[in-house]
Coordinates of C-alpha atoms in Angstrom, one line a residue:
X1 CA 87.0 76.5 72.1
X2 CA 86.0 76.9 75.8
X3 CA 87.4 79.9 77.6
X4 CA 88.5 80.1 81.2
X5 CA 85.7 81.7 83.1
X6 CA 86.2 85.1 84.8
X7 CA 86.0 84.3 88.5
X8 CA 87.9 85.2 91.6
X9 CA 91.2 83.4 91.5
X10 CA 91.9 81.9 94.9
X11 CA 95.1 79.9 94.2
X12 CA 98.3 81.7 93.2
X13 CA 101.3 80.0 91.5
X14 CA 104.6 81.8 91.0
X15 CA 106.7 80.2 88.2
X16 CA 110.2 81.4 87.5
X17 CA 111.7 81.4 84.0
X18 CA 108.5 80.9 82.1
X19 CA 108.5 83.1 79.0
X20 CA 109.7 80.1 77.0
X21 CA 110.9 76.5 77.3
X22 CA 109.8 74.3 80.2
X23 CA 108.4 77.2 82.2
X24 CA 106.1 78.1 79.3
X25 CA 105.0 74.5 79.0
X26 CA 104.2 74.5 82.7
X27 CA 102.0 77.6 82.2
X28 CA 100.1 76.0 79.4
X29 CA 99.5 72.8 81.4
X30 CA 98.3 74.9 84.4
X31 CA 95.9 76.8 82.2
X32 CA 94.7 73.7 80.5
X33 CA 93.9 72.2 83.9
X34 CA 92.1 75.4 85.0
X35 CA 90.0 75.3 81.9
X36 CA 89.2 71.6 82.0
X37 CA 88.5 71.4 85.7
X38 CA 86.9 74.9 86.0
X39 CA 89.5 75.6 88.7
X40 CA 90.9 79.1 88.0
X41 CA 94.3 80.0 89.1
X42 CA 96.3 83.2 89.2
X43 CA 99.8 82.8 87.7
X44 CA 102.7 85.1 88.4
X45 CA 105.2 84.9 85.6
X46 CA 108.6 85.7 87.2
X47 CA 110.8 86.6 84.2
X48 CA 114.0 88.5 83.6
X49 CA 112.9 90.2 80.3
X50 CA 109.8 92.3 80.3
X51 CA 109.3 92.3 76.5
X52 CA 109.6 88.5 76.4
X53 CA 107.3 88.0 79.4
X54 CA 104.7 90.3 77.8
X55 CA 105.0 88.4 74.4
X56 CA 104.5 85.1 76.2
X57 CA 101.5 86.4 78.1
X58 CA 100.0 87.7 74.9
X59 CA 100.3 84.2 73.3
X60 CA 98.7 82.6 76.3
X61 CA 95.8 85.1 76.3
X62 CA 95.1 84.5 72.7
X63 CA 95.1 80.7 73.3
X64 CA 93.2 80.5 76.6
X65 CA 91.2 83.7 76.9
X66 CA 90.0 84.1 73.3
X67 CA 92.2 87.2 73.0
X68 CA 90.4 89.0 75.8
X69 CA 93.4 90.9 77.2
X70 CA 91.6 92.2 80.3
X71 CA 90.5 88.7 81.1
X72 CA 93.9 87.2 80.6
X73 CA 95.7 89.9 82.6
X74 CA 93.5 89.0 85.6
X75 CA 94.9 85.5 85.5
X76 CA 98.5 86.1 84.2
X77 CA 100.6 88.6 86.1
X78 CA 104.2 89.6 85.4
X79 CA 107.0 90.0 88.0
X80 CA 110.3 91.1 86.6
X81 CA 113.3 89.5 88.3
X82 CA 116.9 88.7 87.5
X83 CA 117.7 85.6 89.6
X84 CA 121.4 86.1 89.2
X85 CA 121.3 89.4 91.0
X86 CA 120.3 89.1 94.8
X87 CA 119.2 92.8 94.9
X88 CA 116.7 92.1 92.0
X89 CA 115.4 89.0 93.8
X90 CA 114.9 90.9 97.0
X91 CA 113.0 93.7 95.3
X92 CA 110.9 91.3 93.3
X93 CA 109.9 89.4 96.5
X94 CA 109.1 92.7 98.3
X95 CA 106.9 93.6 95.3
X96 CA 105.1 90.2 95.5
X97 CA 104.4 90.6 99.2
X98 CA 103.0 94.1 98.6
X99 CA 100.5 92.8 95.9
X100 CA 99.5 89.4 97.2
X101 CA 98.6 88.1 100.6
X102 CA 99.4 84.4 100.0
X103 CA 101.2 82.0 97.7
X104 CA 100.0 78.5 97.0
X105 CA 102.7 77.2 94.7
X106 CA 106.3 78.3 94.2
X107 CA 107.8 76.7 91.1
X108 CA 111.6 77.2 91.0
X109 CA 112.1 76.4 87.4
X110 CA 114.4 79.1 85.9
X111 CA 117.9 78.1 85.0
X112 CA 120.8 78.8 82.6
X113 CA 123.2 76.4 81.0
X114 CA 126.4 78.2 80.0
X115 CA 127.1 76.3 76.8
X116 CA 130.2 77.4 75.1
X117 CA 130.1 75.0 72.1
X118 CA 129.0 71.5 71.0
X119 CA 131.4 68.6 71.3
X120 CA 129.7 66.5 68.6
X121 CA 132.4 63.9 68.2
X122 CA 132.6 63.0 71.9
X123 CA 128.8 63.2 72.2
X124 CA 128.2 60.8 69.3
X125 CA 130.8 58.4 70.6
X126 CA 128.9 58.3 74.0
X127 CA 125.6 57.9 72.2
X128 CA 126.8 54.8 70.5
X129 CA 128.7 53.3 73.4
X130 CA 126.7 54.6 76.4
X131 CA 123.2 55.7 75.4
X132 CA 121.9 55.6 79.0
X133 CA 124.8 57.9 80.0
X134 CA 123.8 60.4 77.3
X135 CA 120.2 60.3 78.7
X136 CA 121.4 60.8 82.2
X137 CA 124.2 63.4 81.8
X138 CA 124.1 64.8 78.3
X139 CA 127.0 62.6 77.2
X140 CA 129.6 65.3 76.9
X141 CA 127.8 66.8 73.9
X142 CA 128.1 70.3 75.5
X143 CA 131.2 72.1 76.7
X144 CA 130.3 74.8 79.3
X145 CA 132.0 78.1 80.1
X146 CA 134.0 77.9 83.2
X147 CA 134.8 80.5 85.9
X148 CA 132.0 82.9 85.1
X149 CA 131.0 85.2 88.0
X150 CA 128.5 88.0 88.5
X151 CA 129.1 91.6 89.4
X152 CA 128.4 90.5 93.0
X153 CA 131.3 88.0 92.7
X154 CA 129.0 84.9 92.8
X155 CA 129.3 82.0 90.4
X156 CA 127.0 82.9 87.6
X157 CA 125.2 79.6 87.2
X158 CA 125.0 79.1 90.9
X159 CA 123.5 82.6 91.4
X160 CA 120.9 82.1 88.6
X161 CA 120.0 78.5 89.2
X162 CA 120.3 78.1 93.0
X163 CA 121.0 81.2 95.1
X164 CA 118.3 83.4 93.6
X165 CA 115.7 80.7 94.2
X166 CA 117.1 80.2 97.8
X167 CA 116.5 83.9 98.5
X168 CA 113.1 83.7 97.0
X169 CA 112.1 80.8 99.3
X170 CA 113.4 82.7 102.4
X171 CA 111.7 85.9 101.4
X172 CA 108.3 84.3 100.5
X173 CA 107.9 82.0 103.5
X174 CA 105.4 84.3 105.1
X175 CA 103.3 84.4 101.9
X176 CA 103.4 80.6 101.6
X177 CA 102.3 80.2 105.2
X178 CA 99.1 82.1 104.4
X179 CA 98.0 79.4 101.9
X180 CA 96.1 76.3 103.0
X181 CA 98.4 73.8 101.4
X182 CA 101.5 75.6 100.1
X183 CA 104.2 73.8 98.0
X184 CA 107.7 74.6 96.8
X185 CA 109.0 72.8 93.8
X186 CA 112.8 72.7 93.1
X187 CA 113.5 71.7 89.5
X188 CA 116.4 69.3 89.0
X189 CA 117.8 67.6 85.9
X190 CA 118.6 64.1 84.8
X191 CA 122.2 65.4 84.6
X192 CA 122.5 66.2 88.3
X193 CA 124.9 63.4 89.0
X194 CA 126.6 63.7 92.5
X195 CA 130.0 63.3 90.8
X196 CA 129.5 66.8 89.3
X197 CA 129.2 68.5 92.7
X198 CA 132.1 69.6 94.9
X199 CA 131.2 70.8 98.4
X200 CA 134.4 72.9 98.6
X201 CA 133.5 74.6 95.3
X202 CA 129.7 74.7 95.8
X203 CA 129.4 77.7 93.4
X204 CA 131.3 75.6 90.8
X205 CA 133.5 78.5 89.8
X206 CA 136.4 76.2 89.1
X207 CA 134.5 73.1 87.9
X208 CA 133.7 72.1 84.3
X209 CA 130.0 71.4 84.9
X210 CA 128.4 74.4 86.5
X211 CA 124.9 73.5 85.3
X212 CA 125.0 70.0 86.6
X213 CA 126.6 71.2 89.9
X214 CA 123.8 73.8 90.4
X215 CA 121.1 71.2 89.8
X216 CA 122.7 68.8 92.3
X217 CA 123.0 71.6 94.8
X218 CA 119.3 72.5 94.4
X219 CA 118.4 68.9 95.3
X220 CA 120.6 69.0 98.4
X221 CA 119.2 72.4 99.5
X222 CA 115.6 71.2 99.0
X223 CA 116.3 68.1 101.1
X224 CA 118.0 70.1 103.9
X225 CA 115.1 72.6 104.1
X226 CA 112.2 70.2 104.0
X227 CA 111.9 69.6 107.8
X228 CA 112.0 73.3 108.7
X229 CA 109.5 74.2 106.0
X230 CA 107.2 71.4 107.0
X231 CA 107.1 72.7 110.5
X232 CA 105.6 75.8 109.0
X233 CA 103.0 73.9 107.0
X234 CA 105.0 74.1 103.7
X235 CA 105.7 71.0 101.6
X236 CA 108.7 71.0 99.3
X237 CA 109.5 68.6 96.5
X238 CA 112.2 67.9 93.9
X239 CA 110.8 67.5 90.4
X240 CA 112.6 66.5 87.2
X241 CA 111.2 67.3 83.7
X242 CA 113.2 64.5 82.2
X243 CA 114.9 65.1 78.8
X244 CA 113.2 67.9 77.0
X245 CA 114.2 70.1 74.1
X246 CA 113.3 73.5 75.5
X247 CA 115.7 75.9 73.7
X248 CA 118.1 76.0 76.6
X249 CA 120.6 74.5 74.2
X250 CA 119.6 76.1 71.0
X251 CA 122.5 75.5 68.7
X252 CA 121.0 76.0 65.3
X253 CA 118.5 74.2 63.1
X254 CA 120.6 71.2 62.1
X255 CA 121.9 70.4 65.6
X256 CA 118.5 71.0 67.1
X257 CA 116.9 68.6 64.7
X258 CA 119.6 66.0 65.4
X259 CA 119.1 66.4 69.2
X260 CA 115.3 65.9 68.9
X261 CA 115.9 62.8 66.7
X262 CA 118.2 61.4 69.4
X263 CA 115.6 61.9 72.0
X264 CA 113.0 60.1 70.0
X265 CA 115.4 57.2 69.4
X266 CA 116.1 57.0 73.1
X267 CA 112.3 57.1 73.9
X268 CA 111.7 54.1 71.6
X269 CA 114.6 52.3 73.2
X270 CA 112.6 52.7 76.5
X271 CA 115.1 55.2 78.0
X272 CA 113.2 56.9 80.9
X273 CA 112.1 60.5 80.7
X274 CA 112.5 61.3 77.0
X275 CA 109.7 63.7 77.1
X276 CA 111.0 66.0 74.2
X277 CA 108.3 68.7 74.6
X278 CA 108.1 71.2 77.4
X279 CA 104.5 70.2 78.0
X280 CA 105.4 66.6 78.6
X281 CA 108.2 67.7 80.8
X282 CA 105.7 69.6 83.0
X283 CA 103.9 66.4 84.0
X284 CA 105.4 66.0 87.5
X285 CA 105.0 69.7 88.3
X286 CA 101.4 69.8 87.3
X287 CA 100.8 66.6 89.2
X288 CA 102.2 68.1 92.4
X289 CA 100.3 71.4 92.1
X290 CA 97.0 70.4 90.5
X291 CA 96.4 66.7 91.1
X292 CA 97.6 66.0 94.6
X293 CA 95.1 67.1 97.3
X294 CA 97.0 65.7 100.3
X295 CA 100.7 66.3 100.0
X296 CA 101.2 64.5 103.4
X297 CA 100.7 61.3 101.6
X298 CA 103.7 61.8 99.3
X299 CA 107.3 60.8 99.9
X300 CA 109.3 64.0 99.6
X301 CA 112.5 62.1 99.8
X302 CA 112.1 61.0 96.2
X303 CA 112.4 62.8 92.9
X304 CA 109.1 63.3 91.0
X305 CA 110.2 62.6 87.5
X306 CA 108.1 63.3 84.4
X307 CA 108.1 60.2 82.3
X308 CA 106.5 59.0 79.1
X309 CA 106.0 55.7 77.3
X310 CA 107.1 55.1 73.6
X311 CA 103.4 55.7 72.7
X312 CA 103.4 59.0 74.5
X313 CA 101.5 58.2 77.7
X314 CA 102.5 60.6 80.4
X315 CA 103.1 59.5 84.0
X316 CA 105.1 60.4 87.1
X317 CA 107.9 58.1 88.1
X318 CA 109.4 58.2 91.6
X319 CA 113.2 58.1 91.6
X320 CA 115.6 57.5 94.5
X321 CA 118.1 60.2 95.3
X322 CA 121.5 60.3 96.8
X323 CA 121.2 62.2 100.1
X324 CA 124.8 63.3 100.1
X325 CA 126.6 64.3 103.4
X326 CA 124.1 66.1 105.6
X327 CA 126.8 67.8 107.7
X328 CA 128.5 69.2 104.6
X329 CA 125.2 70.3 103.1
X330 CA 124.4 72.2 106.3
X331 CA 127.8 73.8 106.1
X332 CA 127.1 75.0 102.5
X333 CA 123.7 76.3 103.6
X334 CA 125.4 78.3 106.4
X335 CA 127.6 79.9 103.9
X336 CA 124.6 80.7 101.7
X337 CA 122.8 82.1 104.7
X338 CA 125.8 84.4 105.4
X339 CA 125.5 85.6 101.8
X340 CA 121.8 86.0 102.1
X341 CA 122.3 88.2 105.2
X342 CA 124.9 90.2 103.5
X343 CA 122.8 91.1 100.5
X344 CA 119.5 91.5 102.4
X345 CA 121.2 94.1 104.7
X346 CA 123.0 96.0 102.1

């Protein structure tokens, strides 16, 4: 097996939530590209748990660097951050700026889904009667915990999935500007239907679908920030991994097996985006970071969706997006900016 060569790593990618699941799949795809194209990259693994981050790095070192720990640690760095805690995000960003001069790719992947329990009966009913709805929204298979807030009195899912990433973008703009072609990727979900988002309850403390709400809000925030970031030479995109089994909804062996089987059935029924594996779900992210040389040629008002054929050919599909109400989005951002100022000055 060829090993990634020890050279100076010019490009830097920061990936949040990557010790498992989709984020880990993204790391593998980035390292595969680096090895195959002889195009080394430094990856900063932004994770909440240090032991899990180190375990994930060790696995990657064994796979891609022939177990040479010193070699692997030159390419794979760990940054500890709890995205649900603004103070932790601010400290992590300050640490990043102290260690690295630039940032080429910021991949905002981390997310939590506060699943309380499975609603198998309703989910199976939707699978039979509305399979495309299951692929798009999860089909009411999962009942989520409602009303969870952090010690900072923020909606938990909002804080972990959106606000922590929003702070990160604001804090790392200077690092992004120092790269020749910087890109920010906001990860959405096929479940981010506009009907799940309420502008008046943008943190979804009262709603029944905090995960879907957070993903929809991430889309809207990305769209609203695009022009101001572009003026600073930074491109931002919305990416969707499609439907993947990543452990985010680990509900035990039997249910996990059934869920994977459902995804395979939907793939062979030509339902879009049934990628199943994290590596397949990473297709759109790798495309935007490694394969696109000129991001000016891309339509950043589309969702870059990881898709796959029944015979497992990976490709990127461009999806239309509901732009929402720009004035109300801006009002939400103003409230988020007030929160950002509050935490950054405390």
